[in-house]
mmCIF file of C-alpha atoms and ligand atoms in Angstrom:
data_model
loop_
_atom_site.group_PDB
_atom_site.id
_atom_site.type_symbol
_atom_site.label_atom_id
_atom_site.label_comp_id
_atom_site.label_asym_id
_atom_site.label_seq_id
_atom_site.Cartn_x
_atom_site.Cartn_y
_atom_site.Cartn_z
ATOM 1 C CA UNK M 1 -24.734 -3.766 -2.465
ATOM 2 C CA UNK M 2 -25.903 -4.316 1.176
ATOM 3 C CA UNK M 3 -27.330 -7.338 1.872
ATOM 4 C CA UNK M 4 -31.072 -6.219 4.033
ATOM 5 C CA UNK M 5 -29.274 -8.104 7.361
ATOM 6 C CA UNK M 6 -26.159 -6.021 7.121
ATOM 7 C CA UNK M 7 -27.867 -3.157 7.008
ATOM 8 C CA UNK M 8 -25.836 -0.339 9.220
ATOM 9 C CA UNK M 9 -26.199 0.235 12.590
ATOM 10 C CA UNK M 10 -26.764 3.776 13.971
ATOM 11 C CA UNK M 11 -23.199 4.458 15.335
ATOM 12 C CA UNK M 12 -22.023 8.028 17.338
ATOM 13 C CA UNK M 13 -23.557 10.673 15.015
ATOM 14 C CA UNK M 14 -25.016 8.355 12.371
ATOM 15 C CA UNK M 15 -28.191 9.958 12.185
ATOM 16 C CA UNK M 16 -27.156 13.179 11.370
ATOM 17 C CA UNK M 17 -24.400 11.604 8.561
ATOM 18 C CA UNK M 18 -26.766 8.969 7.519
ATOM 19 C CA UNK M 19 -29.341 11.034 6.343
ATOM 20 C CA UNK M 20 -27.183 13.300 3.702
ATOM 21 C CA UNK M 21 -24.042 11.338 3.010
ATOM 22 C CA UNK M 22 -24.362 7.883 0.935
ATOM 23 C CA UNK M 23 -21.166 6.593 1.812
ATOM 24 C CA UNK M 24 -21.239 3.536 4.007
ATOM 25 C CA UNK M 25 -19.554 4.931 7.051
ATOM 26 C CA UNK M 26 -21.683 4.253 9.646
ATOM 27 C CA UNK M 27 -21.111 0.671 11.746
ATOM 28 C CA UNK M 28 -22.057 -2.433 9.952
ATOM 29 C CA UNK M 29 -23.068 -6.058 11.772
ATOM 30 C CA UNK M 30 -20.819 -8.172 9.527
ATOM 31 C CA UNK M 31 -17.566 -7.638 7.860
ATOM 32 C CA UNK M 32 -17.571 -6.579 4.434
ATOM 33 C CA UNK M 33 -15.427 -6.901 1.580
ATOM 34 C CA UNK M 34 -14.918 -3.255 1.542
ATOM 35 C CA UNK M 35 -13.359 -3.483 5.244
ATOM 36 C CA UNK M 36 -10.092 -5.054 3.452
ATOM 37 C CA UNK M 37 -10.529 -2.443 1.001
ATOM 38 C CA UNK M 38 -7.896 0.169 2.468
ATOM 39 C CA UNK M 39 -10.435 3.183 2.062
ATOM 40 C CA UNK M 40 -13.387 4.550 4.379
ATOM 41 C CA UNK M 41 -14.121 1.010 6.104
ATOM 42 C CA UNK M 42 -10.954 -0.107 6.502
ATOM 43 C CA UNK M 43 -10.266 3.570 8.316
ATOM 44 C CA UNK M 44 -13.608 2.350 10.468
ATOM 45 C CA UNK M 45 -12.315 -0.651 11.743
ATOM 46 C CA UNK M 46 -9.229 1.038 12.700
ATOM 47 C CA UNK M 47 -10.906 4.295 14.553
ATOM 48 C CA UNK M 48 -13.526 2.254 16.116
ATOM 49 C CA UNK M 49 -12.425 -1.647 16.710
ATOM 50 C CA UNK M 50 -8.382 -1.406 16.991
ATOM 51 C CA UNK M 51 -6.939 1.861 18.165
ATOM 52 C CA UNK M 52 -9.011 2.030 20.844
ATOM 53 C CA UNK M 53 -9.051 -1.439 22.238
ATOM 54 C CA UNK M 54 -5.070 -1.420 21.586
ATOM 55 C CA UNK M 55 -4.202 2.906 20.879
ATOM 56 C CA UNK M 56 -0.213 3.368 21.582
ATOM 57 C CA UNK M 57 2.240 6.109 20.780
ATOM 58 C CA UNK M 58 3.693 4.065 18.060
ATOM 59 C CA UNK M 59 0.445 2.327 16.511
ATOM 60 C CA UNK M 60 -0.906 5.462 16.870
ATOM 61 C CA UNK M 61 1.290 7.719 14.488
ATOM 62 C CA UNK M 62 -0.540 5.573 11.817
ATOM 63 C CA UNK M 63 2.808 4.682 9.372
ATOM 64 C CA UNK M 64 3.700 1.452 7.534
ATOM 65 C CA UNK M 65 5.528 -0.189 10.700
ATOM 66 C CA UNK M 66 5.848 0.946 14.104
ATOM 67 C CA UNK M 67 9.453 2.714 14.926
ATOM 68 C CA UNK M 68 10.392 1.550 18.540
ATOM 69 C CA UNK M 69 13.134 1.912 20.839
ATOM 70 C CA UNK M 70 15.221 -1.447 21.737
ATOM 71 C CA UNK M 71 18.521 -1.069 23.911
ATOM 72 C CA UNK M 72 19.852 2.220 22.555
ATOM 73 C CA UNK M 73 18.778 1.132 18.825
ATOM 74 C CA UNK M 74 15.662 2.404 16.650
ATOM 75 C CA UNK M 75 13.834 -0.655 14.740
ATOM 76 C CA UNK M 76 10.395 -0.690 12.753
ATOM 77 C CA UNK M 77 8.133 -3.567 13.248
ATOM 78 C CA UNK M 78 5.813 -4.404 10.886
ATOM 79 C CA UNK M 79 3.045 -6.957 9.350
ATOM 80 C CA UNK M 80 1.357 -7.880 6.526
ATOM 81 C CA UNK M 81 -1.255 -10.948 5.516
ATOM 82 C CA UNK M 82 -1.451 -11.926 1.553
ATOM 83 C CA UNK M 83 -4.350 -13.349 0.534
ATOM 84 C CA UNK M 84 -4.580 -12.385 -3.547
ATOM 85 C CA UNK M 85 -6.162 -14.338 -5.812
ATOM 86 C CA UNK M 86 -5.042 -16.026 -7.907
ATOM 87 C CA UNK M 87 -2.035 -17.241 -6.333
ATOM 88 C CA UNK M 88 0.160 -17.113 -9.613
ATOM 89 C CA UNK M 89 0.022 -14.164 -11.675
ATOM 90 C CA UNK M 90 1.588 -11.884 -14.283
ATOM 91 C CA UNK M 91 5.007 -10.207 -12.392
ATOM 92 C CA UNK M 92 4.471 -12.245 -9.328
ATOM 93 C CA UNK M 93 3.211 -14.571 -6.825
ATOM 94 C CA UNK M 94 1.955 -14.755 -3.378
ATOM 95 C CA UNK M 95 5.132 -15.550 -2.445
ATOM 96 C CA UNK M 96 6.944 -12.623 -3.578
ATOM 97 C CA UNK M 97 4.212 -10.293 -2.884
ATOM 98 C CA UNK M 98 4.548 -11.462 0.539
ATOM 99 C CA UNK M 99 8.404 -10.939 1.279
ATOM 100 C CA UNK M 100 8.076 -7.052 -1.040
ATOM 101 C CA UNK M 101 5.381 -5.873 0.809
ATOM 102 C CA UNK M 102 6.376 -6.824 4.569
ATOM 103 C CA UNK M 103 9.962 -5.142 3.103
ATOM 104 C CA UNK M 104 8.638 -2.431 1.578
ATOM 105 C CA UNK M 105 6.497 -1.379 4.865
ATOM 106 C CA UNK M 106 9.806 -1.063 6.515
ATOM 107 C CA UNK M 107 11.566 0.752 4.031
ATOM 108 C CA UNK M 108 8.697 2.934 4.263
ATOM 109 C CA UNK M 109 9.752 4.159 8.223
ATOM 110 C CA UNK M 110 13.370 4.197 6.712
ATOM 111 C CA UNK M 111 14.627 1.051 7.960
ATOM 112 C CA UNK M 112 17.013 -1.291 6.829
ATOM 113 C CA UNK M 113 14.602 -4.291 6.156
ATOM 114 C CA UNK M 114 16.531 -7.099 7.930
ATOM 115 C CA UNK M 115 14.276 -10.259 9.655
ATOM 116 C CA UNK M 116 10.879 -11.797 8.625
ATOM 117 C CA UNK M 117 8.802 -14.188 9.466
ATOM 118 C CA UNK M 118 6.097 -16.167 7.377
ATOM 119 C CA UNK M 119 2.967 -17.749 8.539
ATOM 120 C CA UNK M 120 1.649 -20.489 6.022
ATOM 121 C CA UNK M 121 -2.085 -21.387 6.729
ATOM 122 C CA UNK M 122 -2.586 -23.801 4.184
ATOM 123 C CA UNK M 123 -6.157 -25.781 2.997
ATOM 124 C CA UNK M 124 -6.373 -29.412 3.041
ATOM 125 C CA UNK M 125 -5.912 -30.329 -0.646
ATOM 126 C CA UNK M 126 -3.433 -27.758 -2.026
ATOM 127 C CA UNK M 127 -1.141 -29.677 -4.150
ATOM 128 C CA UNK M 128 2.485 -29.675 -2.691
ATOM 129 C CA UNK M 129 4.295 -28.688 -5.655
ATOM 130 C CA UNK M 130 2.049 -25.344 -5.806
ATOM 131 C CA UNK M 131 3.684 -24.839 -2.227
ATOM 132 C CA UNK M 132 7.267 -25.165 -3.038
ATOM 133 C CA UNK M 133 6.617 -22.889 -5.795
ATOM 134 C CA UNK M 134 5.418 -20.005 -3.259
ATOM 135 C CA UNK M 135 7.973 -21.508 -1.104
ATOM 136 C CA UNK M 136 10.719 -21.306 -4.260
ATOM 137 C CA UNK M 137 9.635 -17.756 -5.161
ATOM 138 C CA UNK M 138 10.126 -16.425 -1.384
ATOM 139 C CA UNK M 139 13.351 -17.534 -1.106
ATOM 140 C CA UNK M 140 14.161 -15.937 -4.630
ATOM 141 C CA UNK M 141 12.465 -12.179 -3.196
ATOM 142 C CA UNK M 142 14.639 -12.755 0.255
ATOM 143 C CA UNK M 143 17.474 -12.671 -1.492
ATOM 144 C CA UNK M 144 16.633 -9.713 -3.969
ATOM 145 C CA UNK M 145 15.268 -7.988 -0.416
ATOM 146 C CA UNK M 146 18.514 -8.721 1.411
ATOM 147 C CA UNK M 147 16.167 -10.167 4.051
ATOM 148 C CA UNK M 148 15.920 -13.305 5.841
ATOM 149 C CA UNK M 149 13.022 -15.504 7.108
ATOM 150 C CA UNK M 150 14.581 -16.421 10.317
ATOM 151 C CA UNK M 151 11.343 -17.800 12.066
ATOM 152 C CA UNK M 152 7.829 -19.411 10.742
ATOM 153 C CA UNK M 153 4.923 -21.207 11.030
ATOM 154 C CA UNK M 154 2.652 -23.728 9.274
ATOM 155 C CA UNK M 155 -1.420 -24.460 10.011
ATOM 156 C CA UNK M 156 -3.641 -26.695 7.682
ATOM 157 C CA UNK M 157 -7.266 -25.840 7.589
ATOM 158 C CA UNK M 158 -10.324 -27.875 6.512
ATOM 159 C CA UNK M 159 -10.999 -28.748 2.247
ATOM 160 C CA UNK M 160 -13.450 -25.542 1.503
ATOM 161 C CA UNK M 161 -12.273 -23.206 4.483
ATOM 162 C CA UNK M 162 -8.899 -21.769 3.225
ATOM 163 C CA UNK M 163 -8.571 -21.075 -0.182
ATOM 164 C CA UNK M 164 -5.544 -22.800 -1.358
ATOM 165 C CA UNK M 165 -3.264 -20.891 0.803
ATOM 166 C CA UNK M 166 -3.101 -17.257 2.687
ATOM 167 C CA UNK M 167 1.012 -15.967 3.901
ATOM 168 C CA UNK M 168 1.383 -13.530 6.630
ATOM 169 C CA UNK M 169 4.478 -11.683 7.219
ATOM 170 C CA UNK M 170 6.279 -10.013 9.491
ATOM 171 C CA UNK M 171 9.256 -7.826 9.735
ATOM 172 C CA UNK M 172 12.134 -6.141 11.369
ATOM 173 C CA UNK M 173 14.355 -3.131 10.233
ATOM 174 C CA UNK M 174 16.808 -1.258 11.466
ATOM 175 C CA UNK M 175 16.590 2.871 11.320
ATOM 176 C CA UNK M 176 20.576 3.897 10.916
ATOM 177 C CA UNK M 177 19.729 7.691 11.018
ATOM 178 C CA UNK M 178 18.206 10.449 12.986
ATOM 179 C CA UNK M 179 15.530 11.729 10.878
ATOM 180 C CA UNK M 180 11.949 11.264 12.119
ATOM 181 C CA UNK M 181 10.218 9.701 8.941
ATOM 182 C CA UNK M 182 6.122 9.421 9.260
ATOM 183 C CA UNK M 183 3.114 11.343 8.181
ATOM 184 C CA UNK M 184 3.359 13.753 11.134
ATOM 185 C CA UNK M 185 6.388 14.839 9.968
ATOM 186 C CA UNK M 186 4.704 16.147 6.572
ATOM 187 C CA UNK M 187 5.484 20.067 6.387
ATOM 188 C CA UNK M 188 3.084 22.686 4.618
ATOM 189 C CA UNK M 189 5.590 23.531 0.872
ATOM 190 C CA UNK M 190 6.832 19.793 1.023
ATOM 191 C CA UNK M 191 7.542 18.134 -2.333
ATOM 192 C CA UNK M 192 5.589 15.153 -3.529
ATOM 193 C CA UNK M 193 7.918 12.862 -5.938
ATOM 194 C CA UNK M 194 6.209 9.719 -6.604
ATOM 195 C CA UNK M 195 8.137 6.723 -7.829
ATOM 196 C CA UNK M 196 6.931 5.813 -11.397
ATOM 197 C CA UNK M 197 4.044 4.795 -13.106
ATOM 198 C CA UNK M 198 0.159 3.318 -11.597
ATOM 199 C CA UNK M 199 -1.667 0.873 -11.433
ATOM 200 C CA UNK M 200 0.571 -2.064 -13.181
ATOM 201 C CA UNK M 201 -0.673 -4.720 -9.639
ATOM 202 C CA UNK M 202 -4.458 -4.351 -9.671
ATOM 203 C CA UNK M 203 -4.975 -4.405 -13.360
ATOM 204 C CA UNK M 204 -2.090 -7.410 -13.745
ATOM 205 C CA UNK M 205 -4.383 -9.317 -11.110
ATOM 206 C CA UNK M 206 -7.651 -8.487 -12.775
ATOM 207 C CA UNK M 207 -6.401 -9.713 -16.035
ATOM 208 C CA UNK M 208 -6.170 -12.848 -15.155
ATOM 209 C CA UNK M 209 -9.010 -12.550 -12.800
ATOM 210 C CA UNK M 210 -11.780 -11.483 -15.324
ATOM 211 C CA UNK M 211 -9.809 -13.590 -18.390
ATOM 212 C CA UNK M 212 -8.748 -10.118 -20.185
ATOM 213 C CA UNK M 213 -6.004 -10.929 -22.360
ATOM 214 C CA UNK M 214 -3.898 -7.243 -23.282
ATOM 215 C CA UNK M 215 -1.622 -7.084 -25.846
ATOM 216 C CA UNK M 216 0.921 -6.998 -24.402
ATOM 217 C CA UNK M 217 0.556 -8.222 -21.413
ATOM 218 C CA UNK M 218 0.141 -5.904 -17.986
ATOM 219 C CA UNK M 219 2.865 -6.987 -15.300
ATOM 220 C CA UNK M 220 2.825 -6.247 -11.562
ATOM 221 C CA UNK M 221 5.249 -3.662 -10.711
ATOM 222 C CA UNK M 222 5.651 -5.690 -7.538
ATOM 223 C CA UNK M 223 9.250 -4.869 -6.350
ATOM 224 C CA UNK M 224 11.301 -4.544 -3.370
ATOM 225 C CA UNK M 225 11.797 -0.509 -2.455
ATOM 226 C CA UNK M 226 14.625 -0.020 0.402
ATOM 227 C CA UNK M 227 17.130 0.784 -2.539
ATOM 228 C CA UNK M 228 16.499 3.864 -3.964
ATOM 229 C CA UNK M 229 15.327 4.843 -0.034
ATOM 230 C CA UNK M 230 18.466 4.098 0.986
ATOM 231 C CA UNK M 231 20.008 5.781 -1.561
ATOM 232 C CA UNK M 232 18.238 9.168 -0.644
ATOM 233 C CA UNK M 233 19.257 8.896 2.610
ATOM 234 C CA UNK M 234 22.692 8.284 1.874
ATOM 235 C CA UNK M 235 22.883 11.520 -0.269
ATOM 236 C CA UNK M 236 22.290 12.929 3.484
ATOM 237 C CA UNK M 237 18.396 13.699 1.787
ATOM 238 C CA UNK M 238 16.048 12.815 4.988
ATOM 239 C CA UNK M 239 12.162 12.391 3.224
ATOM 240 C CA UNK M 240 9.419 14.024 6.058
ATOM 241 C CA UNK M 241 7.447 10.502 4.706
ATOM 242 C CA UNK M 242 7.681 7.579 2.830
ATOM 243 C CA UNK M 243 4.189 5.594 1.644
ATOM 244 C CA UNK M 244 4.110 2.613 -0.592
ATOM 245 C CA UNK M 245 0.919 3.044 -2.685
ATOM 246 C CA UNK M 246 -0.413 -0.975 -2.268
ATOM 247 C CA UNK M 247 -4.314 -1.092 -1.719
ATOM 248 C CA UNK M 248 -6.226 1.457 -2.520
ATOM 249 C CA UNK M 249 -3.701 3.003 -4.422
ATOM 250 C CA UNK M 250 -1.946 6.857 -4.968
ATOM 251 C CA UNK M 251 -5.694 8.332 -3.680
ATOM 252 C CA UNK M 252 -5.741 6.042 -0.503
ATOM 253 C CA UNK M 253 -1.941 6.865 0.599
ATOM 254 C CA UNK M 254 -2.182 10.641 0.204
ATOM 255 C CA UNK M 255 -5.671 10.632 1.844
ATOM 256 C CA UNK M 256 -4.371 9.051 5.281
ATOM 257 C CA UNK M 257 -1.243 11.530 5.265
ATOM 258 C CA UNK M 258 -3.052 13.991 4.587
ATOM 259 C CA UNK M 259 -5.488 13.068 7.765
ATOM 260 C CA UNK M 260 -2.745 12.160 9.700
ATOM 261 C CA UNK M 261 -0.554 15.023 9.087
ATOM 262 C CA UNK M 262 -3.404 17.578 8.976
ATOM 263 C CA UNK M 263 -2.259 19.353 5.901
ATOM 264 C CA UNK M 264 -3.668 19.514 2.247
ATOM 265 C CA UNK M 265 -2.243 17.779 -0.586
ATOM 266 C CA UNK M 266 -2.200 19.318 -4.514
ATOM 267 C CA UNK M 267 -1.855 17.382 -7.137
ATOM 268 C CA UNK M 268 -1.367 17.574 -11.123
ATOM 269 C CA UNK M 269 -2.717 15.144 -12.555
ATOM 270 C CA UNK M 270 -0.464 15.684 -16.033
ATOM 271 C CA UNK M 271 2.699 15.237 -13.655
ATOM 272 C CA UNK M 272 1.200 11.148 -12.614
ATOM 273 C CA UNK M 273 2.723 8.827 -14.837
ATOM 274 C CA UNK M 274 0.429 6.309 -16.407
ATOM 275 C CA UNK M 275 1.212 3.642 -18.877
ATOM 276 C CA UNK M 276 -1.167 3.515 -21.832
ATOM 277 C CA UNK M 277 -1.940 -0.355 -21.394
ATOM 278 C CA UNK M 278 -2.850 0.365 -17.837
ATOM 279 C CA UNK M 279 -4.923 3.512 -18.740
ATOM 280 C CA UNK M 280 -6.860 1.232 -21.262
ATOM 281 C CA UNK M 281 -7.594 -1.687 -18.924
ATOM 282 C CA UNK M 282 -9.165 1.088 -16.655
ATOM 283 C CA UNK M 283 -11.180 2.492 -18.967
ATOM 284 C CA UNK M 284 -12.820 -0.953 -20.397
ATOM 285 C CA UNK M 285 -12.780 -2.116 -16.468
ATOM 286 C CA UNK M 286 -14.839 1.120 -15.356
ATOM 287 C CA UNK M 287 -11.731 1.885 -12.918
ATOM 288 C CA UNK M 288 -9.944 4.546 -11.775
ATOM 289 C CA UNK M 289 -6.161 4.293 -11.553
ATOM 290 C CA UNK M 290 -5.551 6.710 -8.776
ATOM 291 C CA UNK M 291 -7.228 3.919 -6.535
ATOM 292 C CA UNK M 292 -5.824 1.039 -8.060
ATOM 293 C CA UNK M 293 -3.326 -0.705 -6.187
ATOM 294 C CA UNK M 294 0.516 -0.699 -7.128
ATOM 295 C CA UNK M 295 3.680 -3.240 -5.488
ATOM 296 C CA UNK M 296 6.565 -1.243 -6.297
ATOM 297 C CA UNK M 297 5.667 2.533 -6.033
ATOM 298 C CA UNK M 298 5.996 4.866 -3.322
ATOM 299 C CA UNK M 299 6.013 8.466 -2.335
ATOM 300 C CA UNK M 300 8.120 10.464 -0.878
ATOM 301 C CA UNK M 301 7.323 13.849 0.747
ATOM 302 C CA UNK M 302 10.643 15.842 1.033
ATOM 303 C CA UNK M 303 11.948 19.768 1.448
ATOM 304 C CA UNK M 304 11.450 21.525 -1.483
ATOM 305 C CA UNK M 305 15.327 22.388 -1.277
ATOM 306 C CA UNK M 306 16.106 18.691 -1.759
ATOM 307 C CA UNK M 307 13.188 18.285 -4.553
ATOM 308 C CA UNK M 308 15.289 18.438 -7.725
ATOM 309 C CA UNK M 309 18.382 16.183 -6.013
ATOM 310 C CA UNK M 310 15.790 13.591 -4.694
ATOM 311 C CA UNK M 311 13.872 13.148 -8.187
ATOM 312 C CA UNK M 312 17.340 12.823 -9.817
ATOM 313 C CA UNK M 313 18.554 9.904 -7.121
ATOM 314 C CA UNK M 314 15.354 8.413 -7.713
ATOM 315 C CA UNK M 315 15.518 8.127 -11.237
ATOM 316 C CA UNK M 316 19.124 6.498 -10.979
ATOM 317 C CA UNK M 317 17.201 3.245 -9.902
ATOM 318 C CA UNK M 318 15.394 0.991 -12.159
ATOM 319 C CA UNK M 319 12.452 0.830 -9.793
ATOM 320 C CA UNK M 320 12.150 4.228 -9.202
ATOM 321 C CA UNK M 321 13.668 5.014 -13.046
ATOM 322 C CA UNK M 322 10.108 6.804 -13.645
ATOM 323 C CA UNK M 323 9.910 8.961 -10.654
ATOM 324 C CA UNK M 324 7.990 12.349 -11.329
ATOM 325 C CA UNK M 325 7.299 15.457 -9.017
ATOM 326 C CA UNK M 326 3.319 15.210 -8.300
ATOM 327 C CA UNK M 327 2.200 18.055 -6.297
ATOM 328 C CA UNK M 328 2.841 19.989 -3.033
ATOM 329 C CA UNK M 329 1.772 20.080 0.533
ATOM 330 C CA UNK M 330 -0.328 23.102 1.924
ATOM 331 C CA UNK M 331 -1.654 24.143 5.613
ATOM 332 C CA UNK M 332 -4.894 24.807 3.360
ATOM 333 C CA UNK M 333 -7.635 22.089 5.046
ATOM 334 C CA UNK M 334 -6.376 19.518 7.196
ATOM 335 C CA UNK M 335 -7.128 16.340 5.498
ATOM 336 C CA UNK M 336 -7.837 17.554 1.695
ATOM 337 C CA UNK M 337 -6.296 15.544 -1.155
ATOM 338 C CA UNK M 338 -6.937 17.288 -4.532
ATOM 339 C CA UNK M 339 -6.288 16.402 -8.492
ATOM 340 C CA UNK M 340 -5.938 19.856 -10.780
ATOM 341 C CA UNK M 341 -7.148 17.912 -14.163
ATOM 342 C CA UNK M 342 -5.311 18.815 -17.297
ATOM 343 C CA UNK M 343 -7.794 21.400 -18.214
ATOM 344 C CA UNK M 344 -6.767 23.077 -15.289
ATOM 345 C CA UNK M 345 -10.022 22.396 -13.152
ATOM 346 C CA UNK M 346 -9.728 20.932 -9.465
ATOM 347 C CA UNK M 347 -11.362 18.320 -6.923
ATOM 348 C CA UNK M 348 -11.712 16.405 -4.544
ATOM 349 C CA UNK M 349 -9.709 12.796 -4.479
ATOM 350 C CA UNK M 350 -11.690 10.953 -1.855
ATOM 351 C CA UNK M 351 -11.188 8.176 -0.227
ATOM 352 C CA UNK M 352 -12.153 4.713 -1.704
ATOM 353 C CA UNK M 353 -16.089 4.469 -0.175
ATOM 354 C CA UNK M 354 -16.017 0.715 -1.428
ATOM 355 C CA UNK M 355 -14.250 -2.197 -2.298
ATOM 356 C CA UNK M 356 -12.821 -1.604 -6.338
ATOM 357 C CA UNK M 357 -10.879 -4.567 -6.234
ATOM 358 C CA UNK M 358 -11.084 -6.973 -3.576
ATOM 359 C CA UNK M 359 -8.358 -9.542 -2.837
ATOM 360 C CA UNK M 360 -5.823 -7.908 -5.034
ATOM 361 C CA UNK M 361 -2.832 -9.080 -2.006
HETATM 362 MG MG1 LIG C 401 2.313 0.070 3.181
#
């Protein structure tokens, strides 16, 4: 709920959206929770505080990294802050979470993930042995990322002001191919494959979180991505875009390609693989699992002529072993996502108007 001093502020056209929509999307005087949430205020902050203060061709094609041109060579840039809570839980760690998802951004713009760098800003008080841990579990996800941390940094901040410990990482990769891989890309008949089952990261972290013990216990899928990527472009298979489905989840990532691409995306919900433990954990939590956010799933929008090769390479990989075909671009209405139920009737997947699950990496 609102606190009465963060009330919103009339913004451009507030008024006239104020008055008939609910959804907080009008300016607010503080920072919310929901502004780290990935959905509607997260999209705020970028349209009204960032792009415009720092709008360039490549921040402004809206992907997972920025794809720039350096001496003849294509490389994406990208960069990531972790700050889940708890630090430690089931599948994963800060630590790994941080080194997967800066990787995983970059094998999202079809780059070779390659160099990284970590920022540590640590809180007066966090036991040393809890940071070699993080510190023991990065090296561990380099190595299973075929990255390396080549530069860093280290702050302390006061007892009560940090937390235990927040990461930030950045990344290089290197694009060794021609194809153009981003949202605007995305083609009106393209194929939708995504990469196996949802929601295994948020409900892992909530478990522990809320004290939920499952039987048997939820895991985070969190996993490094550029292999079965590289192994589609390899096949000669060139996906119009890659998306790794992290906050906000599946509904988030189709919702910005969608906007970004200007097409309309179908989807069957019978065809979206979800495990029954997961599905469970929603249903007690009051969650939905289309919004709830994944570490080792992606999708990947390709040619319909390459559909039936591309789910087939994909399921030759154990992180991608439970890759399914989703749904199907249309020209239809330039920024529609929507679910066809298993009864057969269809809506509307919004966007994520709050925060479900804040802190989650
Ligand atoms: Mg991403």
């Amino acid at each position: 709920m609102d606190r009465p001093e963060n009330q919103p502020l009339p913004g451009p056209g507030a008024s006239a959206v104020g008055a008939s929509c609910p959804l907080p999307i009008q300016r607010y005087p503080q920072i919310l929770m929901a502004h780290g949430g990935g959905g509607t205020l997260t999209q705020e902050l970028l349209d009204r505080v960032f792009l415009p203060a720092f709008g360039n061709p490549a921040l402004d094609a809206a992907h997972d990294g920025a794809r720039l041109d350096v001496a003849g060579r294509t490389i994406a840039f990208s960069t990531d802050s972790y700050v889940v809570r708890p630090l430690f839980f089931p599948g994963g760690d800060i630590g790994r979470l941080a080194i997967f998802g800066t990787a995983n951004d970059l094998a999202m713009c079809g780059a070779r993930p390659r160099w990284l760098s970590a920022g540590f800003i640590l809180e007066e008080g966090l036991p040393v042995e809890t940071l070699v841990r993080v510190v023991d579990s990065m090296r561990q996800a380099a190595a299973a990322a075929r990255v390396e941390l080549v530069t860093g940094d280290t702050k302390v901040v006061d007892k009560g002001k940090g937390d235990g410990l927040y990461v930030n990482t950045a990344g290089i990769g290197v694009v060794e191919h021609e194809a153009r891989i981003a949202p605007s890309a995305v083609r009106p008949g393209d194929v939708v494959l995504l990469s196996g089952d949802l929601g295994r990261h948020g409900m892992a972290i909530l478990s522990v979180r809320e004290g939920l013990a499952f039987e048997p216990p939820i895991e985070s899928d969190c996993a490094p991505l550029w292999e079965p990527v590289e192994a589609l472009l390899a096949a000669g298979i060139r996906p119009h875009c890659l998306r790794d489905l992290t906050r906000g989840g599946l509904t988030s990532a189709l919702n910005e390609i969608a906007q970004t691409s200007g097409m309309q995306i179908d989807v069957e919900e019978a065809q979206v693989p979800i495990i029954e433990e997961v599905r469970g954990a929603c249903e007690i939590l009051g969650l939905d699992p289309f919004y709830v956010a994944n570490e080792g799933r992606f999708v990947a929008f390709v040619d319909p002529a390459d559909a039936v090769r591309a789910l087939e390479i994909l399921r030759g990989h154990d992180v991608s072993a439970g890759a399914t075909s989703i749904g199907r671009v249309e020209a239809g209405t330039a920024g529609l996502v929507t679910l066809r139920s298993r009864i057969g009737a269809r809506r509307v997947l919004d966007r994520l108007s709050g925060e479900q699950l804040p802190r989650i990496c």
